[in-house]
Short mmCIF file of C-alpha atoms in Angstrom, two decimals:
data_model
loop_
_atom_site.label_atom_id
_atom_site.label_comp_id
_atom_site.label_asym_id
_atom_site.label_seq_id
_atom_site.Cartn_x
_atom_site.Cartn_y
_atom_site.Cartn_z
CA UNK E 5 0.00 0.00 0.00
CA UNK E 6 1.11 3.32 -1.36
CA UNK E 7 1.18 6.41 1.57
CA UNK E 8 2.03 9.50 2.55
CA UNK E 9 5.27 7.62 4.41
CA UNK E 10 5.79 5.88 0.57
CA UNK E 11 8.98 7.04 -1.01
CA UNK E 12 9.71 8.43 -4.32
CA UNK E 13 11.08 4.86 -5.35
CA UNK E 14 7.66 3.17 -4.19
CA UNK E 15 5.65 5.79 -5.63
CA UNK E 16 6.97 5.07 -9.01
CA UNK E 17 6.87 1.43 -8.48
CA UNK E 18 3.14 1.36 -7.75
CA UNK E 19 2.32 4.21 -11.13
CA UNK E 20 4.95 1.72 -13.14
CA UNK E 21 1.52 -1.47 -12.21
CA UNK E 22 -0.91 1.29 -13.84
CA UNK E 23 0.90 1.54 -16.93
CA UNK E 24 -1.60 1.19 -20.17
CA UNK E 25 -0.18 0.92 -23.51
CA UNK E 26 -3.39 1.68 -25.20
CA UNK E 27 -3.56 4.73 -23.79
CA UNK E 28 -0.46 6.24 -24.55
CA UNK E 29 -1.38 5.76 -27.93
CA UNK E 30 -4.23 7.57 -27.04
CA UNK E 31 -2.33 10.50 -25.56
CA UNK E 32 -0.08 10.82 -28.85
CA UNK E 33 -3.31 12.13 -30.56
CA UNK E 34 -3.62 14.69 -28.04
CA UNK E 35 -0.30 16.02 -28.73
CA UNK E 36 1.01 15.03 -24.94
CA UNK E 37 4.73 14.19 -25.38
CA UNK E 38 4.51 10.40 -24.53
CA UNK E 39 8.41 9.21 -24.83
CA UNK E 40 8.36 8.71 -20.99
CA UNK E 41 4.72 8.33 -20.58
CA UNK E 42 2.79 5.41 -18.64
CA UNK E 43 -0.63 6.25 -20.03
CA UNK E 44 -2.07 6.55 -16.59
CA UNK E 45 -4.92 9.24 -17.00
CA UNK E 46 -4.95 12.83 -14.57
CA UNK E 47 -7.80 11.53 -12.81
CA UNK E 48 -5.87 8.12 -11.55
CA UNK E 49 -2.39 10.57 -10.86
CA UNK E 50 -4.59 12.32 -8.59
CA UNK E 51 -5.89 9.24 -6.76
CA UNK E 52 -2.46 8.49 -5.98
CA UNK E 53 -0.99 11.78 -5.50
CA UNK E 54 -4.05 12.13 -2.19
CA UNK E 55 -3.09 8.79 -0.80
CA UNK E 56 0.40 9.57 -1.08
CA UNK E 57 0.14 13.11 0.48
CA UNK E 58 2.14 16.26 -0.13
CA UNK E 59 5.75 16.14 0.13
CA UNK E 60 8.23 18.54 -0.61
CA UNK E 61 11.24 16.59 -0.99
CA UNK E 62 9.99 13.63 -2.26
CA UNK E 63 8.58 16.00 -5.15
CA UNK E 64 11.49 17.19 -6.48
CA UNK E 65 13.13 13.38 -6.48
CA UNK E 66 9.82 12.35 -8.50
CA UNK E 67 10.67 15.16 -11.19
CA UNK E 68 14.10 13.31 -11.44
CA UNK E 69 12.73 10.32 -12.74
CA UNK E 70 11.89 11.65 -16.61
CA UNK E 71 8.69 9.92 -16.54
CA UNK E 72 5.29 12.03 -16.80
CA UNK E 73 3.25 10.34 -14.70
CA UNK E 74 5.86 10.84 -11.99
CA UNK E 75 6.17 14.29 -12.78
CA UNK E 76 3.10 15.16 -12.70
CA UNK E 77 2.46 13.44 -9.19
CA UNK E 78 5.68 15.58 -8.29
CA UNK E 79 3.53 18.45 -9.24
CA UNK E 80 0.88 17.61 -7.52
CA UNK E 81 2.45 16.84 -4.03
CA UNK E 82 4.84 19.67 -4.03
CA UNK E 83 4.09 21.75 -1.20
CA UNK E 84 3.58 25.41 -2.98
CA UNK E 85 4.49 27.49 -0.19
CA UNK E 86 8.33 25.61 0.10
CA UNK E 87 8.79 26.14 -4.01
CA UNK E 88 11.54 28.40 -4.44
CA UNK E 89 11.80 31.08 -7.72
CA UNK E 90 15.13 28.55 -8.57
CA UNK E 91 13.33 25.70 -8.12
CA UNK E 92 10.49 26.61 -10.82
CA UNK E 93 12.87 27.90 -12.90
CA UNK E 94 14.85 23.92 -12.54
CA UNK E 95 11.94 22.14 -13.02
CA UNK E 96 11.07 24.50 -16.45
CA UNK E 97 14.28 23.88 -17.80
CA UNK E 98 12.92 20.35 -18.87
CA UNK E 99 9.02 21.32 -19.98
CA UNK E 100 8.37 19.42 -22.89
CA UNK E 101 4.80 18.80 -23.23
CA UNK E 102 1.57 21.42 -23.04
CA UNK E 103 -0.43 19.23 -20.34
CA UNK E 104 3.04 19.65 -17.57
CA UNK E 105 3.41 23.05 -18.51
CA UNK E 106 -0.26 24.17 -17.66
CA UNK E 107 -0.13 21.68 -14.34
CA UNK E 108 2.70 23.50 -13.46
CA UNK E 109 1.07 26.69 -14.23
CA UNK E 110 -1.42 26.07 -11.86
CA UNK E 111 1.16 25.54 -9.11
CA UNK E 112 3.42 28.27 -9.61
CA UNK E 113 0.36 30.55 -9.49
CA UNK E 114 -1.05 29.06 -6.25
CA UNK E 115 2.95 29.45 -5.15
CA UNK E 116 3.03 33.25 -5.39
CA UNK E 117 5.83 33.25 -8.43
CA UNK E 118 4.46 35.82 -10.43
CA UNK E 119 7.93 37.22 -10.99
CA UNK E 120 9.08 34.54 -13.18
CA UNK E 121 5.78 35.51 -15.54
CA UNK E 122 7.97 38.13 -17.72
CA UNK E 123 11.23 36.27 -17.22
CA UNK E 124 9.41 33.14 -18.77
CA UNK E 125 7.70 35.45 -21.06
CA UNK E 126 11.09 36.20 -22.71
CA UNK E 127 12.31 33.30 -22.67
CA UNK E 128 12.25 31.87 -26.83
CA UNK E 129 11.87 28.07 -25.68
CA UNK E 130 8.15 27.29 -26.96
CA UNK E 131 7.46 25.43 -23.46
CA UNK E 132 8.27 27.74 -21.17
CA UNK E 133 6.96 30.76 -22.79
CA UNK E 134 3.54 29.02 -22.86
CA UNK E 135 4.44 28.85 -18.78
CA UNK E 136 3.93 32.42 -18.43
CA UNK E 137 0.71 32.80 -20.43
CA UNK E 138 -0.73 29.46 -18.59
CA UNK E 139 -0.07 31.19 -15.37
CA UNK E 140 -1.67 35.13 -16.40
CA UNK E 141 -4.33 32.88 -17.29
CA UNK E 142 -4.55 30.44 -13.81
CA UNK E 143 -4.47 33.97 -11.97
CA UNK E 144 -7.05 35.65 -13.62
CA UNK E 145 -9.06 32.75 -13.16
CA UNK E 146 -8.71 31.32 -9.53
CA UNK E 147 -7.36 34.43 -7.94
CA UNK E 148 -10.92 35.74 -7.20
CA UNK E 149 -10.51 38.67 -4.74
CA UNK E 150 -6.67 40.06 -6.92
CA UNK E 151 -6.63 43.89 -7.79
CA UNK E 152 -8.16 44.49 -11.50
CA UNK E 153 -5.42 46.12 -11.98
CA UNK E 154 -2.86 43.32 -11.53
CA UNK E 155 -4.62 41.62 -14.66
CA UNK E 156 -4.72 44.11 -16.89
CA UNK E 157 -1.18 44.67 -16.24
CA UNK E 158 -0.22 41.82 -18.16
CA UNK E 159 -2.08 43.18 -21.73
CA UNK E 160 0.67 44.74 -22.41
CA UNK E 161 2.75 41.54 -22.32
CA UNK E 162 -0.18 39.47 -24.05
CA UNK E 163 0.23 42.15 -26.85
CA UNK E 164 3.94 42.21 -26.75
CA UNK E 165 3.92 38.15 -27.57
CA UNK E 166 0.62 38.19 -29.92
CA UNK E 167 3.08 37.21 -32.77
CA UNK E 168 4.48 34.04 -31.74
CA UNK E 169 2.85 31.72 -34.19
CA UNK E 170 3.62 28.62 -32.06
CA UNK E 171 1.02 26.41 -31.65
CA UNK E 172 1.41 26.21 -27.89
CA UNK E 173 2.37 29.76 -27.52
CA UNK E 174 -0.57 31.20 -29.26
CA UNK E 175 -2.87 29.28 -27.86
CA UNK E 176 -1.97 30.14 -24.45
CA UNK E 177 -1.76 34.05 -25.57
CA UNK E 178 -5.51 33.63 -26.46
CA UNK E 179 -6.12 32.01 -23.45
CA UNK E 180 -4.68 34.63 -21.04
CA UNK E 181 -6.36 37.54 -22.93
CA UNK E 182 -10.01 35.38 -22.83
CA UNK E 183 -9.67 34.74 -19.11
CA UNK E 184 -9.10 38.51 -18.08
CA UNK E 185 -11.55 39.88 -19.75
CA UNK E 186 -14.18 37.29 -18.49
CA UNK E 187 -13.30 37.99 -15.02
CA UNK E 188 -15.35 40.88 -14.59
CA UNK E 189 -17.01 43.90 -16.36
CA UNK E 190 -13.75 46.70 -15.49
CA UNK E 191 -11.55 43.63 -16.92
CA UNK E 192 -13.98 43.33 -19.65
CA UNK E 193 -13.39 46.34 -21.53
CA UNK E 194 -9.63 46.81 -22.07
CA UNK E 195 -9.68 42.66 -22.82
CA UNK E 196 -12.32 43.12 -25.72
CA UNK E 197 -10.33 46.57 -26.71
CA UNK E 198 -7.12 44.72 -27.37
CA UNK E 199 -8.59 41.59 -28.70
CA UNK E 200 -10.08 44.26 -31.04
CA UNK E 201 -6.82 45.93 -32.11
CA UNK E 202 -5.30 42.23 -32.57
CA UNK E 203 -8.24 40.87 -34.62
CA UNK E 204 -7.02 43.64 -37.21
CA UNK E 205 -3.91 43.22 -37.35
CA UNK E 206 -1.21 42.74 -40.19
CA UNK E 207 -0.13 39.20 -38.37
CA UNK E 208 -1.45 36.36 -38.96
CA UNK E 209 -1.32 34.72 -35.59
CA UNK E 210 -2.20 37.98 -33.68
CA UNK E 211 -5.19 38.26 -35.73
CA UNK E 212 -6.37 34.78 -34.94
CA UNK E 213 -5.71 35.40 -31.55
CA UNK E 214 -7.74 38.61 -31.53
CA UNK E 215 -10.47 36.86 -33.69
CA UNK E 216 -11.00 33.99 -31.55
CA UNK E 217 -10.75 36.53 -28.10
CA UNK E 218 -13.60 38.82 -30.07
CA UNK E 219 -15.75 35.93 -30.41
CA UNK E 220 -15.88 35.09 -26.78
CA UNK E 221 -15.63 38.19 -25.29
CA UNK E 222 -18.60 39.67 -27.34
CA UNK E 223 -20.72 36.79 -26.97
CA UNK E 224 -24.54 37.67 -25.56
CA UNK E 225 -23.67 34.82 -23.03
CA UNK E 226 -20.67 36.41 -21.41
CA UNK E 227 -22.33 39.82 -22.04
CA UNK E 228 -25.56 38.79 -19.53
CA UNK E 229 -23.17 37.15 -17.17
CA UNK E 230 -21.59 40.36 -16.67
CA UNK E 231 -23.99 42.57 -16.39
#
């Protein structure tokens, strides 16, 4: 029986009994980077990551391993007030796959590191670029009672990387810009205003972003639910 006393050794031991060949085929479709993969879904890392209970140090030996499944339990036992700025930056030298990046996202967010948004931001590797949209757009989402203003702050960053016509950049652009301006009506307006300017411009990708922004943000839907 796996615990919260189980080590990082055991851990991976019991997720190696899970493994399911049909679904890492399945992942592959899904563009999930499956070279290390088990093909054990979220859902079932979850299970084991509440049995097994958080633990700091044990995390970081389960990012070691190279194998997703393991990473992402190491993700989801990490204890996000002991994750250090270094630490995040570590583990983001080796994001390789959408699904870890946006896990992560969620944890860096809930960890406080908002200063490695625009260092991340800058950064040309497709990955960890995506990192700092994924986490503008985590914020905006589950930090309910955070300053308007420390959302619209990051438009001009959103704007600044509207041109990166990387699949997993652009997407997470788009996804940043939709979730600030669905947060509230003040957010609202400057969102729709810059997914606006974008949805004209001369770019390609920034005008898909903008497009696809527009056609959420102006929806009668989110309209009535922000009244």
């Amino acid at each position: 029986m796996i615990g919260p006393s189980s080590s990082a050794a055991e851990l991976i031991a019991h997720l190696q009994t899970l493994r399911s060949e049909e679904n890492v085929a399945a992942m592959a479709r899904f563009g999930i980077v499956t070279s290390g993969a088990l093909g054990i879904s979220n859902p079932d890392v979850k299970a084991v990551a509440r049995r097994a209970k958080k633990d700091h140090l044990r995390a970081g030996e389960l990012w070691q391993s190279d194998i997703r499944e393991a990473r992402l339990l190491a993700l989801f036992t990490t204890e996000p007030k002991r994750l250090m700025t270094e630490e995040a930056r570590h583990w983001a030298n080796d994001f390789d796959s959408w699904e870890i990046v946006d896990c992560a996202a969620d944890l860096f967010v809930e960890a406080g590191l908002d200063e490695l948004i625009g260092e991340f931001a800058a950064d040309e590797r497709e990955f960890v670029r995506r990192t700092a949209f994924a986490m503008i757009a985590g914020a905006a989402f589950h930090r309910k009672n955070e300053p308007d203003a420390a959302n619209l702050a990051w438009l001009p960053l959103i704007e600044a990387h509207s041109c990166d016509p990387r699949n997993f950049v652009r997407k997470a652009v788009n996804w940043a810009l939709r979730n600030i301006g669905k947060r509230n009506r003040t957010c609202h307006a400057p969102a729709l205003a810059l997914a606006k300017t974008l949805a004209e411009s001369h770019d390609k990708t920034a005008r898909w972003i903008g497009k696809d922004a527009v056609r959420e943000l102006a929806s009668e839907k989110l309209l009535e639910r922000l009244k």
